[in-house]
Short mmCIF file of C-alpha atoms in Angstrom, two decimals:
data_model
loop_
_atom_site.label_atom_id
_atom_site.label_comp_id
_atom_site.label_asym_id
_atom_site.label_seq_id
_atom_site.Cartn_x
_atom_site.Cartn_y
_atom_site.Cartn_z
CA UNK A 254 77.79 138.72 114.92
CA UNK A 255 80.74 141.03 113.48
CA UNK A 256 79.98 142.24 109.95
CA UNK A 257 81.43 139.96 107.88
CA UNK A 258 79.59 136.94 109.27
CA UNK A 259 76.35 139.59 108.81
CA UNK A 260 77.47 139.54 104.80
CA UNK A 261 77.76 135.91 104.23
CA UNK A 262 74.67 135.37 106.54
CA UNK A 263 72.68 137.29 103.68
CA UNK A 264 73.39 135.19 101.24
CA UNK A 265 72.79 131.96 103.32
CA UNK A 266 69.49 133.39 104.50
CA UNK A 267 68.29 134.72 100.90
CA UNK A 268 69.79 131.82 98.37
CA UNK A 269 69.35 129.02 100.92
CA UNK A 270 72.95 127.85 100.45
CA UNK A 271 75.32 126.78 102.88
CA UNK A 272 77.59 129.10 104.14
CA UNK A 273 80.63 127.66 103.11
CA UNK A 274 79.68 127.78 99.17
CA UNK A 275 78.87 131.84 99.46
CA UNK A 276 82.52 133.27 98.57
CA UNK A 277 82.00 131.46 95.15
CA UNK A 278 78.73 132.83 94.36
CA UNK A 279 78.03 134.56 91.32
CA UNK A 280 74.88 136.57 89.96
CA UNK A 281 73.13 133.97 88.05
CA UNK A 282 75.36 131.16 88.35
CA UNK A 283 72.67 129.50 90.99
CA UNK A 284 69.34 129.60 90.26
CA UNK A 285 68.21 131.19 93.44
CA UNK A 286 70.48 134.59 92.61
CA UNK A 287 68.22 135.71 89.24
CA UNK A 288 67.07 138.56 89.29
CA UNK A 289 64.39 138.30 92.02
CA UNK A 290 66.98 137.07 93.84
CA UNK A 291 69.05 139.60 93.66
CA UNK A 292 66.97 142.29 94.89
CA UNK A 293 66.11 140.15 97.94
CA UNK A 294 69.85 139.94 98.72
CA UNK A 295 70.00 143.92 97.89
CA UNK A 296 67.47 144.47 100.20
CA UNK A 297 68.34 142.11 102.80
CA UNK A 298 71.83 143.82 103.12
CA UNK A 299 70.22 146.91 103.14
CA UNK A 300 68.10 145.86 106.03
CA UNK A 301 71.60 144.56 108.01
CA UNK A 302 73.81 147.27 107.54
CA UNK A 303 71.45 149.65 107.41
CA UNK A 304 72.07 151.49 104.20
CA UNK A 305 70.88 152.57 100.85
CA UNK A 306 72.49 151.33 97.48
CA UNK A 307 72.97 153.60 94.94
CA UNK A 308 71.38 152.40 91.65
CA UNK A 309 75.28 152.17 89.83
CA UNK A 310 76.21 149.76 93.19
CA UNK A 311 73.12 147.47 92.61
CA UNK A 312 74.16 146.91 89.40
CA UNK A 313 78.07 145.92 89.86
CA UNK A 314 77.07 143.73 92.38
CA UNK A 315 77.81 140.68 90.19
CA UNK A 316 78.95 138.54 92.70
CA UNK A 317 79.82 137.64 96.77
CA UNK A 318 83.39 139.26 96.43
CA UNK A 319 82.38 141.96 94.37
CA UNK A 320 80.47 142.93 96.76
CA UNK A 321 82.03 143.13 99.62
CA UNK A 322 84.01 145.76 97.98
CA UNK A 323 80.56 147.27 97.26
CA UNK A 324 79.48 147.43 101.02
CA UNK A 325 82.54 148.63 102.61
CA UNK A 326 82.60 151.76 100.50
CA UNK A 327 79.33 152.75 102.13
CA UNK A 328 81.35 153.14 105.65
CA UNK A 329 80.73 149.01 106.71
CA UNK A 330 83.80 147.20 108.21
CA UNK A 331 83.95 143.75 106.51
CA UNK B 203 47.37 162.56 90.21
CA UNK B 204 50.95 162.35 92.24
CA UNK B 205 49.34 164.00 95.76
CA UNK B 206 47.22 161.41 98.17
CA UNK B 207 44.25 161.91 97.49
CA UNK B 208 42.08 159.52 95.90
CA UNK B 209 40.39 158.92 92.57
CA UNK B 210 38.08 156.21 90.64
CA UNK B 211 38.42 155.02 86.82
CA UNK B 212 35.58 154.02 84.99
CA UNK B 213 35.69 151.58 82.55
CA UNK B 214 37.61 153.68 79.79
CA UNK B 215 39.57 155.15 82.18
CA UNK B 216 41.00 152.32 83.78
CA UNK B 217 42.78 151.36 80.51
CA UNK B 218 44.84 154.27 80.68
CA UNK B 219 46.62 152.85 83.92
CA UNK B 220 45.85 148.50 82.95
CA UNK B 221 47.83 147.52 79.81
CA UNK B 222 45.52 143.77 80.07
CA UNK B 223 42.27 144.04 77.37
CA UNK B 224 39.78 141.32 76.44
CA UNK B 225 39.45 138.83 77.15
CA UNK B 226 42.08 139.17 79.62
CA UNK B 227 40.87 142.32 81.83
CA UNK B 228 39.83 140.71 84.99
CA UNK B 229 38.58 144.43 86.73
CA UNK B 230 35.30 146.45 85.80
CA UNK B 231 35.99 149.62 87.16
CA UNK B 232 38.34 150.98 90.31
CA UNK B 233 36.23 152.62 92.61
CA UNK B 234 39.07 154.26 94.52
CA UNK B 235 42.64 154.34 93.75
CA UNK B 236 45.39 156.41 96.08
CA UNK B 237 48.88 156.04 94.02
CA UNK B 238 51.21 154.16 95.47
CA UNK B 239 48.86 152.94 98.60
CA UNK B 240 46.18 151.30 97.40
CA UNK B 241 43.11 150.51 94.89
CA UNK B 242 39.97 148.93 95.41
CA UNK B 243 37.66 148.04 92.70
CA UNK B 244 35.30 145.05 91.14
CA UNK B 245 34.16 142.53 88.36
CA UNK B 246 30.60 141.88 87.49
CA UNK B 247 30.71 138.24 86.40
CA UNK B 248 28.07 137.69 83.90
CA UNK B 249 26.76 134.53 82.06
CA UNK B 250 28.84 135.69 79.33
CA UNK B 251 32.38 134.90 80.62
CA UNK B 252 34.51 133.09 78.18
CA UNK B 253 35.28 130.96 81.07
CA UNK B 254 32.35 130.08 82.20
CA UNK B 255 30.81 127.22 79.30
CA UNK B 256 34.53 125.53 79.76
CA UNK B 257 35.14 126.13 83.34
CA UNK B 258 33.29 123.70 83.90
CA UNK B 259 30.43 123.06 81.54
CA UNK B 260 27.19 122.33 83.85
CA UNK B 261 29.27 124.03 87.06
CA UNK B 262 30.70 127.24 85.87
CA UNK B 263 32.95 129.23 88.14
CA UNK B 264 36.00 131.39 87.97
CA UNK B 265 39.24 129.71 87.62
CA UNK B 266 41.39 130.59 90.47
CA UNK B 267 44.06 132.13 88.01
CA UNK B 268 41.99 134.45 87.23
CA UNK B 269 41.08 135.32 90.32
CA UNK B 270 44.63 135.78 91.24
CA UNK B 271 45.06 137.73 88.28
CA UNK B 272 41.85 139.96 88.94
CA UNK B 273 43.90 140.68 92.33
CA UNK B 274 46.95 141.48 90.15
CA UNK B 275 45.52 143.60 87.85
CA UNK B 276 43.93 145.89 90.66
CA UNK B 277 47.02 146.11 92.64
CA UNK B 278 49.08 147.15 89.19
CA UNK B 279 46.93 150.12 88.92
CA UNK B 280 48.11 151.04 92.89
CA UNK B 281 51.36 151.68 91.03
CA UNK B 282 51.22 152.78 87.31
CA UNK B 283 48.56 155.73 88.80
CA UNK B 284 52.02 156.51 90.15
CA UNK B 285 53.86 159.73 88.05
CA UNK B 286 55.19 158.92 85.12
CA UNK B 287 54.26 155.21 85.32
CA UNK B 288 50.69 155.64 83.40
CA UNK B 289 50.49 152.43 80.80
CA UNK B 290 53.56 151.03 82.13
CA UNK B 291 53.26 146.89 81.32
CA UNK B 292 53.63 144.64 84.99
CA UNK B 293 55.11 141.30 85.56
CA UNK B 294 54.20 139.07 88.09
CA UNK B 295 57.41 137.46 90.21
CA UNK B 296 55.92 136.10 93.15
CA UNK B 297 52.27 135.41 94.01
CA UNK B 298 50.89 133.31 97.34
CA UNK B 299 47.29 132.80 97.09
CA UNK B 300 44.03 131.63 98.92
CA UNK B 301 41.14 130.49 97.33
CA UNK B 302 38.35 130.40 99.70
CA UNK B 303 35.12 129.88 97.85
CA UNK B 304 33.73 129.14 94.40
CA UNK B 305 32.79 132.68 92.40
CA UNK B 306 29.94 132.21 90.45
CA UNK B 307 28.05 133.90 87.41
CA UNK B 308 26.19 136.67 88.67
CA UNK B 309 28.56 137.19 91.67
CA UNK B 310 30.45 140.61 91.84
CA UNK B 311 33.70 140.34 92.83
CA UNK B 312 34.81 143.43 95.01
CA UNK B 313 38.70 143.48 95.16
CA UNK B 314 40.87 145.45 97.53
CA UNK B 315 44.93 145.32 97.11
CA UNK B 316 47.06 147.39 99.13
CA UNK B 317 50.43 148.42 98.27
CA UNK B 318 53.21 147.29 101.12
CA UNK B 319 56.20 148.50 99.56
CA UNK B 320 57.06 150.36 95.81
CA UNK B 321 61.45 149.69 95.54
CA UNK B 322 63.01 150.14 92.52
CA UNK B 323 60.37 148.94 89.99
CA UNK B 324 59.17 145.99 92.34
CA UNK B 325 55.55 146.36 93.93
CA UNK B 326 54.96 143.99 97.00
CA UNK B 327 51.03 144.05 98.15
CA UNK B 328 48.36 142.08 99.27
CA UNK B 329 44.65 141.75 98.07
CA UNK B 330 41.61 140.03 98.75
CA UNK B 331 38.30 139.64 97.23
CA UNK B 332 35.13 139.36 98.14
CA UNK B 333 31.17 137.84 96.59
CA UNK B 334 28.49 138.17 98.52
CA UNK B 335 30.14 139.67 101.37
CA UNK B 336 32.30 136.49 101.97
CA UNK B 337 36.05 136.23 101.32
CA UNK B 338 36.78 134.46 97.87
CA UNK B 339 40.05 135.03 97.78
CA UNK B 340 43.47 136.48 99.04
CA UNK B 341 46.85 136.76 98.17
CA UNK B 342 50.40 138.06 98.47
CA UNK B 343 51.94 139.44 95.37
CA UNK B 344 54.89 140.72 94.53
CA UNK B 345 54.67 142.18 90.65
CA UNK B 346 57.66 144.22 88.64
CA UNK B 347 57.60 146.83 86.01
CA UNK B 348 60.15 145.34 84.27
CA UNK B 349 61.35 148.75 82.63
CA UNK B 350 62.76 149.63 85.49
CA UNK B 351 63.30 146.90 87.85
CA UNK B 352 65.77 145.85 84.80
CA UNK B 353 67.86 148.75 84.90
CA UNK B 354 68.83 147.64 88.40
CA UNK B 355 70.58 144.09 87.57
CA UNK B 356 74.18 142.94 87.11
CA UNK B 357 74.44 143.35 83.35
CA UNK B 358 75.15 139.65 81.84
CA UNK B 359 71.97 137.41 82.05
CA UNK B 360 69.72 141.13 82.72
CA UNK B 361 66.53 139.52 82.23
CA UNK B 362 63.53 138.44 84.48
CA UNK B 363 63.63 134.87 85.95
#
């Protein structure tokens, strides 16, 4: 699985949505991305790319295209 | 109290580190806490639980919520022993629990929670309780301090839920 099928497949996994809804998603415009929500998708992309957030990232990471722009600064190809 | 070793609280204690008072403190006293791993402690259940003459009146036991919440509380003080976190006020986000039998008056409840990860303000952990030397209860929590699991979301909306 290359890495940008690894992003979207975060959000499918942690908001239960289907993947072709994900490049829409916003931070709080479903009710599965509140704010428990969020740190489960934090965490799960965490887990995939195998990196750490920094606190300022975590918190500009309002949405699916935001933050792809988020992850490839931390050296992931998207 | 930020090396590994561990500690107990007694009764006074204890409300250094668990913002919940009567008639809402579910724990007696911690009989061993080690910050950030775990805490084990217990509940004497007397006749004299509030609960008891409604819950139910002629067959009093402990409502399962607070059971839950007894497990809560104990695994709260596995974190705000924690440096700087002493008093801190918990949320709960996520629980999962097993009831397994009735606790009774005169039944001590002797809880153990253990800590499985600390991230940025959230807490997840397990616990289970025991009467009698029989499981009562078990469950998997995940709790917040929202003070700083807060600080880590998008701003608009920056609330729990």
């Amino acid at each position: 699985m290359d890495n940008h099928s690894k992003y979207t497949q975060a959000f499918v996994k942690v908001f239960s949505v289907q993947k072709d809804v994900v490049e829409d998603l916003e931070y709080n415009a479903i009710s599965a991305w509140d704010s428990l929500g969020h740190m489960g998708l934090i965490a799960e992309l965490e887990e995939a790319f195998n990196i750490q957030l920094e606190m300022d990232d975590i918190i500009d990471f309002s949405s699916y295209k935001k933050g792809l722009e988020i992850i490839s600064k931390y050296g992931v190809e998207l | 109290m930020s090396d590994n070793k561990g500690f107990s609280l007694n009764c006074t204690q204890l409300l250094d580190y668990q913002p919940n008072r009567y008639p809402f403190l579910m724990i007696d006293h911690i009989e061993e806490v080690v910050p950030g791993k775990y805490a084990k402690g217990y509940k004497n259940l007397t006749n004299n639980e509030w609960y008891f003459p409604v819950h139910f009146p002629g067959s009093p036991n402990m409502p399962g919520a607070l059971q839950l919440e007894a497990l809560a509380q104990t695994l709260t003080v596995a974190i705000t022993t924690l440096p700087g976190l002493k008093g801190k006020v918990t949320h709960a986000l996520q629980h999962m629990v097993r009831f397994r039998k009735e606790v009774l008056p005169g039944d001590k409840l002797i809880i153990e929670t253990h800590v499985l990860s600390w991230k940025r303000g959230i807490c997840k952990g397990v616990g289970v309780a025991y009467t009698g030397g029989e499981l009562a209860c078990e469950a998997d929590m995940l709790i917040a301090i929202p003070e700083i699991f807060e600080q880590y979301l998008p701003k608009k909306n920056s609330t729990i839920g």
